[in-house]
């Protein structure tokens, strides 16, 4: 492998030693040849990553998950490029702006995240997932930002302004446990634990990017902003993007229900339209000044729950495989690029203390997120459905950082002053690599130590998934203490989620689909494929 890569890299070096510049500008043919070699190298790395990932999965080698293997491939190729003195030319092959992430790489990854949600475990745990993803992400963002700011005040870390610390807290709170989820599937973890981890990671991306955009806006207009205006901007961004995504999803469901496209000779048209709707949602939100990533996420959730069942069987198989494919390619490329970037780019490694203490602060913030939210959820749930402590620990440990955090950090280089943005980008890249390599590689061992392995069944947490969704009406004969009042309000909120499930089953599903709300959706897997990696998981 190393010999082949070095030969490809040497092909790019011109006799003048530049690999570009005037020589390449005066010879378009050489420019085209260099571009071809760059694309060839990228394809080689993708092929190697998929093959290596398949071998690792086949031999159940959990210490080096697929995402970790992709990172290592990028690191090795970047190191070989440095050794071969071709860093200028090879960097040009990978030198794309954050727009490339947000326009071409993240949309299929995020859409597949929403599209992979299996409705039954997702809606059965809807209240808990929303609590972890929205309230928990907010807690984690604020705790991280405050700790980083305080660390700067006492000279533990590189000092950043408070708003920039909150921006860093928001972007680094975006979890992407692709490695953990793939291991969950292999080991047979409880379906509800899987749904909590997966559902939180899906929705918390939307929360993290909305918080980041809000903090960025606050930084740009700090003198004229007050607290209520900040809240309004956040709600405008998040709710507006959510509404755009849900609206496009519902429109697509009605189109496929009444247009009569589910016949054999119209399969190509059916598939083309289905593939175009997610990008329509994304571009609509961006055009309205909202967040396309949030919009396409909820479009994926709605299209899977409603539109998908209106497709013909052949089209269902095709669109499932297609989105698995492109999201898998996109995410693998992101992890390769992150490894390559660590080896190639000039990072602010002088602030190693910022990286070290940021990892500690993130662990503390993750604990504040998981355990406080689990406490609130358990106040509502009856004893058989409460989240046990071992599942809470698994939730805490599964908070890896990935593509979304990396993309937002890449954007922060342009949003913040040069030194500050570069420091945040370096810290985020290092945190992503370390969490994927170390936490991802040790997940199997930790899960066995927590005794949650081999629990893939409808156990105690799933006994009450049907009927009233585990809701227990509050007793108004209890003493009116503040704790009981809080508990009753939380139970009322939980009742509203149960009511939504009934509304969906009795009204929304019959209206937007061709099936009865009581019908079982046979195409839904009880444990959905992990983000971007599900295509590899099919045997």
Coordinates of C-alpha atoms in Angstrom, one line a residue:
X1 CA 0.0 0.0 0.0
X2 CA 2.7 2.5 1.0
X3 CA 4.7 1.8 -2.2
X4 CA 1.7 2.4 -4.4
X5 CA 0.7 5.6 -2.6
X6 CA 4.3 7.0 -2.8
X7 CA 4.4 6.3 -6.6
X8 CA 1.1 8.1 -7.1
X9 CA 2.3 11.0 -5.0
X10 CA 5.6 11.2 -7.0
X11 CA 3.6 11.4 -10.3
X12 CA 2.4 14.8 -9.1
X13 CA 5.9 16.3 -8.7
X14 CA 6.9 18.4 -11.7
X15 CA 10.6 18.7 -12.8
X16 CA 10.5 22.2 -11.3
X17 CA 9.6 20.7 -8.0
X18 CA 6.3 22.6 -7.7
X19 CA 3.6 20.2 -8.8
X20 CA 1.6 23.2 -9.8
X21 CA 2.2 26.9 -10.3
X22 CA 3.1 28.3 -13.7
X23 CA 4.0 24.9 -15.1
X24 CA 0.6 23.5 -14.4
X25 CA -1.1 26.6 -15.6
X26 CA 0.7 26.5 -19.0
X27 CA 0.0 22.8 -19.4
X28 CA -3.7 22.1 -18.9
X29 CA -3.0 18.4 -19.7
X30 CA -0.8 18.1 -16.7
X31 CA -3.4 19.8 -14.6
X32 CA -6.0 17.2 -15.7
X33 CA -3.5 14.4 -15.1
X34 CA -2.8 15.7 -11.5
X35 CA -6.6 15.9 -10.9
X36 CA -7.1 12.3 -12.1
X37 CA -4.3 11.1 -9.9
X38 CA -5.9 12.9 -6.9
X39 CA -9.3 11.3 -7.6
X40 CA -7.7 7.9 -8.0
X41 CA -6.0 8.2 -4.7
X42 CA -9.3 9.1 -3.0
X43 CA -11.0 6.2 -4.6
X44 CA -8.3 3.9 -3.5
X45 CA -8.6 5.0 0.1
X46 CA -12.4 4.6 0.0
X47 CA -12.0 1.0 -1.4
X48 CA -9.5 0.1 1.2
X49 CA -11.6 1.5 3.9
X50 CA -14.7 -0.5 2.9
X51 CA -12.7 -3.7 2.4
X52 CA -10.9 -3.3 5.7
X53 CA -14.2 -2.5 7.5
X54 CA -15.8 -5.6 6.0
X55 CA -12.9 -7.8 7.2
X56 CA -13.1 -6.3 10.7
X57 CA -16.8 -6.8 11.0
X58 CA -16.6 -10.4 9.6
X59 CA -13.9 -11.3 12.2
X60 CA -15.8 -9.4 15.0
X61 CA -12.7 -7.3 15.8
X62 CA -14.3 -4.5 17.9
X63 CA -11.1 -2.9 18.9
X64 CA -10.7 -1.2 15.5
X65 CA -14.2 -0.2 14.2
X66 CA -14.8 0.9 10.6
X67 CA -14.7 4.6 11.4
X68 CA -11.4 4.2 13.2
X69 CA -10.0 2.3 10.3
X70 CA -11.0 5.1 7.9
X71 CA -9.3 7.6 10.2
X72 CA -6.1 5.6 10.3
X73 CA -6.1 5.3 6.5
X74 CA -6.3 9.1 6.2
X75 CA -3.5 9.5 8.8
X76 CA -1.2 7.0 7.0
X77 CA -1.7 8.6 3.6
X78 CA -1.2 12.1 5.1
X79 CA 2.0 10.9 6.8
X80 CA 3.3 9.4 3.5
X81 CA 2.5 12.6 1.7
X82 CA 4.6 14.5 4.2
X83 CA 7.5 12.0 3.9
X84 CA 7.3 12.3 0.1
X85 CA 7.4 16.1 0.3
X86 CA 4.3 16.4 -1.8
X87 CA 2.1 18.1 0.9
X88 CA 1.3 21.1 -1.3
X89 CA 0.0 19.2 -4.3
X90 CA -1.9 16.5 -2.3
X91 CA -3.5 19.1 -0.1
X92 CA -5.0 20.7 -3.2
X93 CA -6.8 17.4 -3.9
X94 CA -8.5 17.6 -0.5
X95 CA -8.7 21.4 -0.2
X96 CA -12.5 22.1 -0.2
X97 CA -14.4 24.6 1.8
X98 CA -17.1 23.9 4.4
X99 CA -19.7 24.5 1.7
X100 CA -18.7 21.1 0.3
X101 CA -19.5 19.5 3.6
X102 CA -22.8 21.2 4.0
X103 CA -23.9 20.8 0.3
X104 CA -22.6 17.4 -0.6
X105 CA -21.4 15.3 2.3
X106 CA -23.7 16.1 5.3
X107 CA -27.1 16.1 3.6
X108 CA -27.1 12.4 2.7
X109 CA -25.6 11.5 6.1
X110 CA -28.2 13.5 8.0
X111 CA -31.1 12.4 5.8
X112 CA -30.1 8.8 6.3
X113 CA -30.0 9.4 10.0
X114 CA -33.7 10.5 10.0
X115 CA -34.6 7.9 7.4
X116 CA -33.1 5.0 9.5
X117 CA -35.3 5.7 12.5
X118 CA -37.7 2.8 13.1
X119 CA -41.0 4.4 14.1
X120 CA -42.1 2.0 16.8
X121 CA -39.0 2.2 19.1
X122 CA -38.5 5.9 18.2
X123 CA -42.1 6.9 19.1
X124 CA -42.2 4.6 22.0
X125 CA -39.2 6.5 23.5
X126 CA -40.1 9.8 22.0
X127 CA -40.3 11.8 25.2
X128 CA -37.0 10.4 26.5
X129 CA -35.3 11.0 23.1
X130 CA -36.5 14.6 22.9
X131 CA -35.4 15.2 26.5
X132 CA -31.9 14.0 25.9
X133 CA -31.6 15.6 22.4
X134 CA -33.0 19.0 23.1
X135 CA -32.7 19.7 26.9
X136 CA -29.6 17.5 27.2
X137 CA -27.8 19.1 24.3
X138 CA -28.5 22.6 25.7
X139 CA -27.2 21.5 29.1
X140 CA -24.1 20.0 27.6
X141 CA -23.4 23.1 25.4
X142 CA -23.8 25.6 28.2
X143 CA -21.7 23.5 30.7
X144 CA -18.9 23.0 28.2
X145 CA -18.9 26.7 27.2
X146 CA -18.9 27.9 30.9
X147 CA -16.1 25.4 31.9
X148 CA -13.9 26.4 28.9
X149 CA -14.4 30.1 29.7
X150 CA -13.6 29.5 33.4
X151 CA -10.6 27.5 32.4
X152 CA -9.3 30.4 30.4
X153 CA -9.9 32.8 33.3
X154 CA -7.6 30.7 35.6
X155 CA -5.1 30.1 32.7
X156 CA -5.8 26.4 32.4
X157 CA -6.7 26.7 28.8
X158 CA -6.4 29.1 25.9
X159 CA -8.6 32.1 26.7
X160 CA -11.6 32.7 24.5
X161 CA -14.4 35.3 24.8
X162 CA -17.6 33.9 26.4
X163 CA -19.7 33.8 23.3
X164 CA -17.0 31.9 21.4
X165 CA -16.8 29.5 24.3
X166 CA -20.5 28.9 23.9
X167 CA -20.1 28.4 20.2
X168 CA -17.4 25.8 20.9
X169 CA -19.7 24.2 23.5
X170 CA -22.5 24.0 20.9
X171 CA -20.5 22.5 18.1
X172 CA -18.7 20.0 20.2
X173 CA -22.0 18.8 21.7
X174 CA -23.0 17.3 18.4
X175 CA -22.7 13.5 18.9
X176 CA -22.2 11.0 16.2
X177 CA -21.9 7.5 17.7
X178 CA -21.7 5.6 14.4
X179 CA -18.9 3.4 15.8
X180 CA -20.9 2.6 19.0
X181 CA -24.1 1.9 17.1
X182 CA -22.4 -0.6 14.8
X183 CA -21.1 -2.4 17.8
X184 CA -24.5 -2.3 19.5
X185 CA -25.9 -4.1 16.5
X186 CA -23.2 -6.8 16.6
X187 CA -23.5 -7.4 20.3
X188 CA -27.3 -7.4 20.5
X189 CA -28.1 -4.5 22.8
X190 CA -31.5 -3.7 24.2
X191 CA -33.7 -2.2 21.5
X192 CA -34.7 0.7 23.7
X193 CA -31.1 1.6 24.6
X194 CA -30.3 1.5 20.9
X195 CA -33.2 3.8 20.2
X196 CA -32.2 6.3 22.9
X197 CA -28.6 6.5 21.6
X198 CA -29.6 6.6 18.0
X199 CA -32.5 9.0 18.4
X200 CA -30.5 11.4 20.6
X201 CA -27.7 11.5 18.1
X202 CA -30.1 12.2 15.2
X203 CA -32.0 15.1 16.9
X204 CA -29.1 16.5 18.8
X205 CA -27.4 17.4 15.5
X206 CA -30.4 19.7 14.8
X207 CA -30.1 21.2 18.3
X208 CA -26.3 21.7 18.1
X209 CA -26.3 23.4 14.7
X210 CA -29.2 25.7 15.7
X211 CA -27.4 26.7 18.9
X212 CA -24.2 27.3 17.0
X213 CA -25.9 29.5 14.4
X214 CA -27.6 31.4 17.2
X215 CA -24.4 32.0 19.1
X216 CA -22.7 33.0 15.9
X217 CA -25.5 35.5 15.2
X218 CA -25.2 36.8 18.8
X219 CA -21.4 37.4 18.3
X220 CA -22.0 39.3 15.1
X221 CA -24.7 41.6 16.7
X222 CA -23.7 41.5 20.3
X223 CA -24.3 45.1 21.2
X224 CA -27.9 45.1 20.0
X225 CA -29.0 41.7 21.3
X226 CA -30.7 40.9 24.6
X227 CA -31.6 37.5 26.1
X228 CA -35.1 37.4 24.7
X229 CA -33.9 38.2 21.2
X230 CA -31.4 35.4 21.4
X231 CA -34.2 33.0 22.4
X232 CA -36.4 34.3 19.6
X233 CA -33.6 33.8 17.0
X234 CA -33.0 30.2 18.2
X235 CA -36.7 29.4 18.0
X236 CA -37.0 31.0 14.6
X237 CA -34.1 29.0 13.3
X238 CA -35.0 25.6 14.9
X239 CA -38.8 25.7 14.6
X240 CA -38.7 27.3 11.1
X241 CA -36.3 24.6 9.8
X242 CA -38.3 21.9 11.5
X243 CA -41.5 23.1 9.9
X244 CA -40.0 23.4 6.5
X245 CA -38.7 19.8 6.7
X246 CA -41.9 18.3 8.0
X247 CA -44.0 20.3 5.5
X248 CA -41.9 19.0 2.6
X249 CA -42.2 15.4 4.0
X250 CA -46.0 15.7 4.2
X251 CA -46.2 17.1 0.7
X252 CA -44.1 14.2 -0.7
X253 CA -46.4 11.7 1.2
X254 CA -49.5 13.1 -0.4
X255 CA -47.9 13.2 -3.8
X256 CA -46.9 9.6 -3.7
X257 CA -50.3 8.5 -2.3
X258 CA -52.5 10.2 -4.9
X259 CA -50.3 10.4 -8.0
X260 CA -50.5 6.7 -8.8
X261 CA -46.7 6.3 -9.3
X262 CA -46.5 2.8 -7.7
X263 CA -46.7 0.8 -10.9
X264 CA -43.8 -1.0 -12.6
X265 CA -43.4 1.2 -15.7
X266 CA -43.1 4.4 -13.5
X267 CA -40.6 3.0 -11.0
X268 CA -37.8 5.3 -12.3
X269 CA -39.9 8.4 -12.0
X270 CA -41.0 7.3 -8.5
X271 CA -37.4 6.8 -7.4
X272 CA -36.2 10.1 -9.0
X273 CA -38.9 12.1 -7.2
X274 CA -38.2 10.4 -3.9
X275 CA -34.5 11.2 -4.1
X276 CA -35.1 14.9 -5.1
X277 CA -37.4 15.8 -2.2
X278 CA -34.7 15.7 0.5
X279 CA -32.5 18.2 -1.4
X280 CA -35.6 20.3 -2.2
X281 CA -36.2 20.5 1.6
X282 CA -32.5 21.4 2.2
X283 CA -32.4 24.1 -0.4
X284 CA -35.8 25.5 0.6
X285 CA -34.6 26.0 4.2
X286 CA -31.3 27.5 3.1
X287 CA -33.1 29.9 0.7
X288 CA -35.4 31.0 3.5
X289 CA -32.3 31.8 5.7
X290 CA -33.0 28.8 7.9
X291 CA -30.9 25.6 8.6
X292 CA -30.9 23.1 5.8
X293 CA -29.4 20.3 7.9
X294 CA -32.3 20.5 10.4
X295 CA -34.9 20.6 7.6
X296 CA -33.5 17.6 5.8
X297 CA -33.3 15.6 9.0
X298 CA -37.0 16.0 9.8
X299 CA -37.8 15.4 6.1
X300 CA -36.1 12.1 6.4
X301 CA -38.1 11.2 9.5
X302 CA -41.4 12.1 7.9
X303 CA -40.6 10.5 4.6
X304 CA -39.6 7.2 6.2
X305 CA -42.8 7.2 8.4
X306 CA -45.3 8.2 5.7
X307 CA -43.9 8.6 2.2
X308 CA -41.9 5.3 2.2
X309 CA -45.0 3.1 2.6
X310 CA -46.6 4.7 -0.5
X311 CA -43.8 3.5 -2.7
X312 CA -43.9 0.2 -4.7
X313 CA -41.9 -2.6 -3.2
X314 CA -39.1 -2.4 -5.8
X315 CA -38.8 1.4 -5.2
X316 CA -38.7 0.8 -1.5
X317 CA -35.7 -1.5 -1.9
X318 CA -34.0 0.8 -4.3
X319 CA -34.3 4.1 -2.2
X320 CA -33.2 2.2 1.0
X321 CA -30.1 0.8 -0.7
X322 CA -29.4 4.1 -2.5
X323 CA -29.4 6.3 0.6
X324 CA -27.5 3.7 2.6
X325 CA -24.9 3.8 -0.2
X326 CA -24.4 7.5 -0.6
X327 CA -24.5 8.2 3.2
X328 CA -21.9 5.4 3.7
X329 CA -19.6 6.9 1.0
X330 CA -20.0 10.4 2.4
X331 CA -19.3 9.5 6.0
X332 CA -16.4 7.2 5.1
X333 CA -14.9 10.1 3.1
X334 CA -15.4 12.5 6.1
X335 CA -13.5 10.2 8.4
X336 CA -10.7 9.7 5.9
X337 CA -10.4 13.4 5.5
X338 CA -10.3 14.0 9.2
X339 CA -7.4 11.6 9.5
X340 CA -5.7 13.1 6.5
X341 CA -6.2 16.6 7.9
X342 CA -4.6 15.8 11.2
X343 CA -1.4 14.6 9.4
X344 CA -1.3 17.4 6.8
X345 CA -2.6 20.7 8.1
X346 CA -0.9 23.2 10.3
X347 CA -2.8 23.0 13.5
X348 CA -2.5 25.1 16.7
X349 CA -0.7 22.4 18.6
X350 CA 0.8 25.0 20.9
X351 CA -2.5 24.9 22.8
X352 CA -2.4 21.3 23.8
X353 CA -3.8 22.2 27.2
X354 CA -6.9 23.5 25.6
X355 CA -7.4 20.1 23.9
X356 CA -6.7 18.2 27.1
X357 CA -9.0 20.1 29.4
X358 CA -11.7 20.4 26.7
X359 CA -11.9 16.6 26.7
X360 CA -12.4 16.6 30.5
X361 CA -15.0 19.4 30.3
X362 CA -16.9 17.5 27.6
X363 CA -17.0 14.4 29.8
X364 CA -18.3 16.4 32.7
X365 CA -20.9 18.1 30.4
X366 CA -22.0 14.8 29.0
X367 CA -22.5 13.4 32.5
X368 CA -24.6 16.5 33.4
X369 CA -26.6 15.9 30.2
X370 CA -27.3 12.2 30.6
X371 CA -27.8 11.8 34.3
X372 CA -30.0 14.9 34.8
X373 CA -32.2 14.1 31.8
X374 CA -32.4 10.4 32.9
X375 CA -33.6 11.6 36.3
X376 CA -36.3 13.7 34.7
X377 CA -37.4 10.8 32.5
X378 CA -37.5 8.3 35.3
X379 CA -39.7 10.7 37.3
X380 CA -42.3 10.1 34.6
X381 CA -41.9 6.5 33.8
X382 CA -43.3 3.6 35.9
X383 CA -40.8 1.4 37.5
X384 CA -40.7 -1.3 34.8
X385 CA -39.8 1.3 32.1
X386 CA -37.3 3.4 34.0
X387 CA -33.8 3.8 32.5
X388 CA -31.5 1.7 34.6
X389 CA -28.1 3.1 35.8
X390 CA -26.1 0.8 33.6
X391 CA -28.0 2.1 30.5
X392 CA -27.3 5.7 31.7
X393 CA -23.6 4.9 31.9
X394 CA -23.7 3.4 28.4
X395 CA -25.5 6.6 27.1
X396 CA -22.7 8.7 28.7
X397 CA -19.9 6.6 27.2
X398 CA -21.5 6.6 23.7
X399 CA -21.2 10.3 23.2
X400 CA -18.6 10.3 20.4
X401 CA -18.0 13.3 18.2
X402 CA -18.0 13.1 14.4
X403 CA -18.9 14.6 11.1
X404 CA -21.2 17.4 12.4
X405 CA -18.8 18.6 15.0
X406 CA -16.0 18.6 12.5
X407 CA -18.0 20.5 9.8
X408 CA -19.1 23.2 12.3
X409 CA -15.5 23.5 13.5
X410 CA -14.4 23.9 9.9
X411 CA -17.0 26.7 9.6
X412 CA -15.7 28.3 12.8
X413 CA -12.4 29.0 11.2
X414 CA -14.2 31.5 9.0
X415 CA -16.7 32.7 11.6
X416 CA -14.1 33.6 14.3
X417 CA -10.8 35.5 14.4
X418 CA -7.9 33.6 12.9
X419 CA -6.2 32.3 16.0
X420 CA -9.5 31.5 17.8
X421 CA -11.1 29.6 15.0
X422 CA -7.9 27.6 14.3
X423 CA -7.6 26.7 17.9
X424 CA -11.2 25.4 18.0
X425 CA -10.8 23.6 14.8
X426 CA -7.6 21.8 16.0
X427 CA -9.2 20.9 19.3
X428 CA -12.4 19.6 17.6
X429 CA -10.4 17.5 15.1
X430 CA -8.2 16.0 17.9
X431 CA -11.3 15.3 20.0
X432 CA -13.1 13.5 17.2
X433 CA -10.1 11.4 16.4
X434 CA -9.4 10.5 20.0
X435 CA -13.0 9.6 20.8
X436 CA -13.5 7.5 17.7
X437 CA -10.2 5.7 18.2
X438 CA -10.2 5.2 21.9
X439 CA -13.8 5.2 23.0
X440 CA -15.0 3.5 19.8
X441 CA -12.3 0.8 20.2
X442 CA -13.1 0.1 23.8
X443 CA -16.9 0.2 23.5
X444 CA -17.3 -3.6 23.4
X445 CA -15.2 -4.1 26.6
X446 CA -17.1 -1.3 28.4
X447 CA -20.5 -2.7 27.4
X448 CA -19.5 -6.1 28.7
X449 CA -18.3 -4.6 32.0
X450 CA -21.7 -2.8 32.3
X451 CA -23.5 -6.1 31.6
X452 CA -25.7 -4.8 28.8
X453 CA -24.4 -7.2 26.2
X454 CA -26.8 -9.8 24.7
X455 CA -29.9 -7.9 25.8
X456 CA -31.5 -7.5 22.4
X457 CA -35.1 -8.4 23.3
X458 CA -38.2 -6.6 24.5
X459 CA -37.2 -6.7 28.1
X460 CA -38.4 -4.6 31.0
X461 CA -38.0 -1.3 29.1
X462 CA -40.3 -2.6 26.3
X463 CA -43.1 -4.2 28.2
X464 CA -45.2 -1.1 28.0
X465 CA -44.5 0.1 24.5
X466 CA -48.0 -0.5 23.3
X467 CA -51.3 0.8 24.6
X468 CA -50.8 4.0 26.6
X469 CA -47.1 4.1 25.9
X470 CA -46.2 3.6 29.5
X471 CA -48.1 6.7 30.8
X472 CA -49.4 6.5 34.3
X473 CA -51.9 9.1 35.2
X474 CA -50.7 11.3 38.1
X475 CA -52.4 10.9 41.4
X476 CA -53.8 14.2 42.6
X477 CA -54.2 12.9 46.1
X478 CA -50.5 13.2 46.7
X479 CA -49.2 16.0 48.8
X480 CA -48.8 19.2 46.9
X481 CA -45.0 19.5 47.4
X482 CA -42.8 21.1 44.8
X483 CA -41.3 17.8 43.9
X484 CA -44.7 16.2 43.3
X485 CA -45.9 19.2 41.3
X486 CA -42.9 18.8 39.1
X487 CA -43.5 15.1 38.7
X488 CA -47.1 15.7 37.8
X489 CA -46.2 18.3 35.1
X490 CA -43.6 15.9 33.7
X491 CA -46.2 13.1 33.5
X492 CA -48.6 15.5 31.7
X493 CA -45.9 16.1 29.2
X494 CA -45.4 12.4 28.9
X495 CA -49.1 12.0 28.3
X496 CA -48.9 14.5 25.5
X497 CA -46.3 12.2 23.7
X498 CA -48.7 9.3 24.2
X499 CA -51.5 11.4 22.7
X500 CA -49.4 12.2 19.7
X501 CA -48.8 8.5 19.2
X502 CA -52.5 7.9 19.2
X503 CA -53.0 10.9 16.9
X504 CA -50.5 9.5 14.5
X505 CA -52.0 6.0 14.5
X506 CA -55.6 7.1 14.2
X507 CA -55.4 10.1 11.9
X508 CA -52.0 11.0 10.4
X509 CA -51.1 7.5 9.1
X510 CA -54.4 6.9 7.4
X511 CA -54.4 10.4 5.9
X512 CA -50.9 10.4 4.5
X513 CA -50.5 6.7 3.6
X514 CA -52.4 4.0 1.9
X515 CA -52.4 1.8 5.0
X516 CA -54.4 1.6 8.2
X517 CA -52.8 3.0 11.3
X518 CA -53.1 -0.3 13.0
X519 CA -51.2 -2.2 10.3
X520 CA -47.7 -3.3 11.2
X521 CA -45.0 -1.8 9.1
X522 CA -43.1 -4.9 8.1
X523 CA -40.4 -3.0 6.4
X524 CA -39.2 -1.4 9.6
X525 CA -36.3 -3.1 11.3
X526 CA -36.6 -3.3 15.0
X527 CA -33.1 -2.1 15.3
X528 CA -32.3 0.4 12.5
X529 CA -29.0 0.6 10.7
X530 CA -26.4 2.9 12.2
X531 CA -25.8 6.2 10.6
X532 CA -24.2 5.9 7.3
X533 CA -22.9 2.4 8.0
X534 CA -26.1 0.4 7.5
X535 CA -25.2 -0.4 3.9
X536 CA -22.2 -2.3 5.1
X537 CA -24.3 -4.1 7.6
X538 CA -26.5 -6.0 5.2
X539 CA -25.3 -9.5 4.5

